[in-house]
Amino acid sequence: MYSSVRQPSVLPGFGLTLGFSVFFLCALVLIPLTALVMKTATMGWRDFLAVLFDPRVLASFRLSFGASFLAAMFNAVFGFVIAWTLVRYDFPGRKFIDALIDMPFALPTAVSGIALTAVFAENGWIGEHLAPFGIKVAYTWIGVVVALTLIGLPFVVRSVQPALLEVQRDLEDAAETLGAGRFTIFRRIILPTVMPALLTGFTMAFARGVGEYGSVIFIAGNLPMKTEIAPLLIVIKLEQFDYVGAAAIGFLMLVISFVMLLSINLLQTWGRRRHVAAGR
């Protein structure tokens, strides 16, 4: 017989927590993004395209997304190496290095930018040794990549470390016993296990780099058409009271970032399914 008595929930307080989560998400994410879209919608298509195809805006997009992608790629490689070293080896100072990885999280981004500029300027500790070879880091696009690499490295390391801990060492030992080489073990056992976490770290490092402002403006030099990032251009338009133009640039950055993050998340899902299928 059908009972109208409501069954108790397995998760007490689910309705309250769900309501709070939805409210929190709307207040901090959906409402501001909706306001950005509505502000952009007040301008016509011709004005919208005129803002986006301005050579200065296109140059800032190329630098922001290109430098963020390069920095995320560097972090994916070197972040994996650092995570591997911290997980697989025990050496003096390991805990100190492990704590040092989180330093970019604690430092204000402006402090990071000033420190990098002091180090890589032509009279800096490293810059003075690069100058005789014609290598200039500060006030170039290379400096932007260096700054984004610094602030994005912890995302990759902290994403990969737990995945490396989950790699089954007995499978590696069994494969080595059967005659598999180190590269084969890495390619067939370690990499499939770590790849979803590595892509996650890459995604977070890339997303952080696209929106980074404080650590970049000091070392970039902010030269229009050369070292001017898109977030800085948004600030410039706001200072010029061009709110619609700033919203248009922000809207395009939002769309491109969403498409790229969605693509990477789809790759993560494919990697997980491939790993599960291979383990059966």
mmCIF file of N, CA, C and O in Angstrom, residues 80-91 94 98 160-173 176 182 185-186 189-191 193-194:
data_model
loop_
_atom_site.group_PDB
_atom_site.id
_atom_site.type_symbol
_atom_site.label_atom_id
_atom_site.label_comp_id
_atom_site.label_asym_id
_atom_site.label_seq_id
_atom_site.Cartn_x
_atom_site.Cartn_y
_atom_site.Cartn_z
ATOM 1 N N PHE A 80 55.349 18.000 -12.748
ATOM 2 C CA PHE A 80 55.352 16.550 -12.606
ATOM 3 C C PHE A 80 56.691 16.060 -12.057
ATOM 4 O O PHE A 80 56.725 15.178 -11.184
ATOM 5 N N VAL A 81 57.783 16.624 -12.549
ATOM 6 C CA VAL A 81 59.111 16.222 -12.070
ATOM 7 C C VAL A 81 59.260 16.536 -10.581
ATOM 8 O O VAL A 81 59.768 15.709 -9.802
ATOM 9 N N ILE A 82 58.803 17.722 -10.170
ATOM 10 C CA ILE A 82 58.905 18.096 -8.758
ATOM 11 C C ILE A 82 58.036 17.194 -7.899
ATOM 12 O O ILE A 82 58.464 16.717 -6.828
ATOM 13 N N ALA A 83 56.805 16.941 -8.344
ATOM 14 C CA ALA A 83 55.919 16.061 -7.580
ATOM 15 C C ALA A 83 56.504 14.654 -7.484
ATOM 16 O O ALA A 83 56.434 14.011 -6.424
ATOM 17 N N TRP A 84 57.084 14.163 -8.570
ATOM 18 C CA TRP A 84 57.715 12.844 -8.578
ATOM 19 C C TRP A 84 58.859 12.795 -7.564
ATOM 20 O O TRP A 84 59.004 11.829 -6.815
ATOM 21 N N THR A 85 59.681 13.840 -7.535
ATOM 22 C CA THR A 85 60.811 13.887 -6.612
ATOM 23 C C THR A 85 60.346 13.892 -5.167
ATOM 24 O O THR A 85 60.913 13.196 -4.312
ATOM 25 N N LEU A 86 59.292 14.664 -4.879
ATOM 26 C CA LEU A 86 58.809 14.759 -3.507
ATOM 27 C C LEU A 86 58.128 13.476 -3.041
ATOM 28 O O LEU A 86 58.159 13.147 -1.848
ATOM 29 N N VAL A 87 57.518 12.740 -3.962
ATOM 30 C CA VAL A 87 56.786 11.528 -3.588
ATOM 31 C C VAL A 87 57.689 10.306 -3.560
ATOM 32 O O VAL A 87 57.623 9.481 -2.637
ATOM 33 N N ARG A 88 58.567 10.179 -4.540
ATOM 34 C CA ARG A 88 59.322 8.943 -4.701
ATOM 35 C C ARG A 88 60.673 8.928 -3.970
ATOM 36 O O ARG A 88 61.247 7.859 -3.808
ATOM 37 N N TYR A 89 61.174 10.072 -3.547
ATOM 38 C CA TYR A 89 62.501 10.104 -2.938
ATOM 39 C C TYR A 89 62.426 10.753 -1.560
ATOM 40 O O TYR A 89 61.617 11.646 -1.314
ATOM 41 N N ASP A 90 63.306 10.278 -0.688
ATOM 42 C CA ASP A 90 63.439 10.841 0.654
ATOM 43 C C ASP A 90 64.841 11.411 0.784
ATOM 44 O O ASP A 90 65.829 10.679 0.698
ATOM 45 N N PHE A 91 64.943 12.710 0.974
ATOM 46 C CA PHE A 91 66.234 13.380 1.010
ATOM 47 C C PHE A 91 66.169 14.528 2.002
ATOM 48 O O PHE A 91 65.079 15.015 2.338
ATOM 49 N N ARG A 94 63.495 17.780 2.177
ATOM 50 C CA ARG A 94 62.317 17.495 1.359
ATOM 51 C C ARG A 94 61.084 18.229 1.882
ATOM 52 O O ARG A 94 60.297 18.773 1.101
ATOM 53 N N ASP A 98 58.848 20.982 -0.019
ATOM 54 C CA ASP A 98 57.412 20.737 -0.146
ATOM 55 C C ASP A 98 56.617 21.951 0.354
ATOM 56 O O ASP A 98 55.594 22.318 -0.241
ATOM 57 N N VAL A 160 49.164 16.581 -8.823
ATOM 58 C CA VAL A 160 49.822 15.341 -9.236
ATOM 59 C C VAL A 160 50.275 14.508 -8.038
ATOM 60 O O VAL A 160 50.285 13.277 -8.106
ATOM 61 N N GLN A 161 50.633 15.157 -6.946
ATOM 62 C CA GLN A 161 51.148 14.422 -5.786
ATOM 63 C C GLN A 161 50.216 13.313 -5.305
ATOM 64 O O GLN A 161 50.652 12.170 -5.133
ATOM 65 N N PRO A 162 48.921 13.588 -5.065
ATOM 66 C CA PRO A 162 48.044 12.488 -4.612
ATOM 67 C C PRO A 162 47.917 11.373 -5.647
ATOM 68 O O PRO A 162 47.803 10.200 -5.281
ATOM 69 N N ALA A 163 47.935 11.728 -6.923
ATOM 70 C CA ALA A 163 47.830 10.700 -7.968
ATOM 71 C C ALA A 163 49.053 9.796 -7.971
ATOM 72 O O ALA A 163 48.940 8.582 -8.172
ATOM 73 N N LEU A 164 50.234 10.368 -7.756
ATOM 74 C CA LEU A 164 51.447 9.541 -7.695
ATOM 75 C C LEU A 164 51.426 8.615 -6.494
ATOM 76 O O LEU A 164 51.947 7.491 -6.553
ATOM 77 N N LEU A 165 50.837 9.080 -5.402
ATOM 78 C CA LEU A 165 50.740 8.227 -4.220
ATOM 79 C C LEU A 165 49.810 7.043 -4.457
ATOM 80 O O LEU A 165 49.938 6.004 -3.797
ATOM 81 N N GLU A 166 48.860 7.186 -5.396
ATOM 82 C CA GLU A 166 47.907 6.108 -5.668
ATOM 83 C C GLU A 166 48.428 5.091 -6.674
ATOM 84 O O GLU A 166 47.791 4.062 -6.886
ATOM 85 N N VAL A 167 49.545 5.392 -7.311
ATOM 86 C CA VAL A 167 50.110 4.437 -8.267
ATOM 87 C C VAL A 167 50.535 3.174 -7.519
ATOM 88 O O VAL A 167 51.254 3.236 -6.522
ATOM 89 N N GLN A 168 50.098 2.036 -7.992
ATOM 90 C CA GLN A 168 50.386 0.774 -7.325
ATOM 91 C C GLN A 168 51.821 0.331 -7.626
ATOM 92 O O GLN A 168 52.154 -0.027 -8.767
ATOM 93 N N ARG A 169 52.632 0.368 -6.606
ATOM 94 C CA ARG A 169 54.042 0.013 -6.792
ATOM 95 C C ARG A 169 54.218 -1.465 -7.128
ATOM 96 O O ARG A 169 55.180 -1.849 -7.790
ATOM 97 N N ASP A 170 53.279 -2.306 -6.669
ATOM 98 C CA ASP A 170 53.410 -3.727 -6.975
ATOM 99 C C ASP A 170 53.248 -3.994 -8.469
ATOM 100 O O ASP A 170 53.868 -4.918 -9.018
ATOM 101 N N LEU A 171 52.422 -3.169 -9.164
ATOM 102 C CA LEU A 171 52.291 -3.316 -10.607
ATOM 103 C C LEU A 171 53.599 -2.945 -11.306
ATOM 104 O O LEU A 171 53.993 -3.583 -12.286
ATOM 105 N N GLU A 172 54.263 -1.920 -10.804
ATOM 106 C CA GLU A 172 55.553 -1.543 -11.376
ATOM 107 C C GLU A 172 56.568 -2.658 -11.171
ATOM 108 O O GLU A 172 57.334 -3.000 -12.085
ATOM 109 N N ASP A 173 56.583 -3.233 -9.958
ATOM 110 C CA ASP A 173 57.523 -4.326 -9.679
ATOM 111 C C ASP A 173 57.223 -5.545 -10.547
ATOM 112 O O ASP A 173 58.142 -6.209 -11.053
ATOM 113 N N GLU A 176 58.358 -4.851 -14.084
ATOM 114 C CA GLU A 176 59.821 -4.924 -14.178
ATOM 115 C C GLU A 176 60.304 -6.360 -14.131
ATOM 116 O O GLU A 176 61.261 -6.732 -14.827
ATOM 117 N N ARG A 182 61.989 0.858 -17.963
ATOM 118 C CA ARG A 182 61.481 1.977 -17.168
ATOM 119 C C ARG A 182 60.530 2.857 -17.983
ATOM 120 O O ARG A 182 59.511 3.311 -17.467
ATOM 121 N N ILE A 185 57.183 1.086 -18.295
ATOM 122 C CA ILE A 185 56.444 1.156 -17.034
ATOM 123 C C ILE A 185 55.830 2.537 -16.852
ATOM 124 O O ILE A 185 54.672 2.677 -16.448
ATOM 125 N N PHE A 186 56.608 3.547 -17.183
ATOM 126 C CA PHE A 186 56.095 4.910 -17.052
ATOM 127 C C PHE A 186 54.941 5.155 -18.015
ATOM 128 O O PHE A 186 53.921 5.749 -17.632
ATOM 129 N N ILE A 189 51.830 2.317 -17.073
ATOM 130 C CA ILE A 189 51.291 2.196 -15.715
ATOM 131 C C ILE A 189 51.165 3.556 -15.030
ATOM 132 O O ILE A 189 50.094 3.935 -14.556
ATOM 133 N N ILE A 190 52.266 4.290 -14.994
ATOM 134 C CA ILE A 190 52.287 5.538 -14.216
ATOM 135 C C ILE A 190 51.515 6.644 -14.919
ATOM 136 O O ILE A 190 50.646 7.291 -14.316
ATOM 137 N N LEU A 191 51.815 6.877 -16.205
ATOM 138 C CA LEU A 191 51.213 7.994 -16.914
ATOM 139 C C LEU A 191 49.693 7.901 -17.007
ATOM 140 O O LEU A 191 49.002 8.912 -16.786
ATOM 141 N N THR A 193 47.645 6.616 -14.924
ATOM 142 C CA THR A 193 47.099 6.893 -13.608
ATOM 143 C C THR A 193 47.172 8.369 -13.255
ATOM 144 O O THR A 193 46.257 8.939 -12.646
ATOM 145 N N VAL A 194 48.255 9.008 -13.665
ATOM 146 C CA VAL A 194 48.508 10.392 -13.282
ATOM 147 C C VAL A 194 47.878 11.380 -14.256
ATOM 148 O O VAL A 194 47.632 12.542 -13.896
#
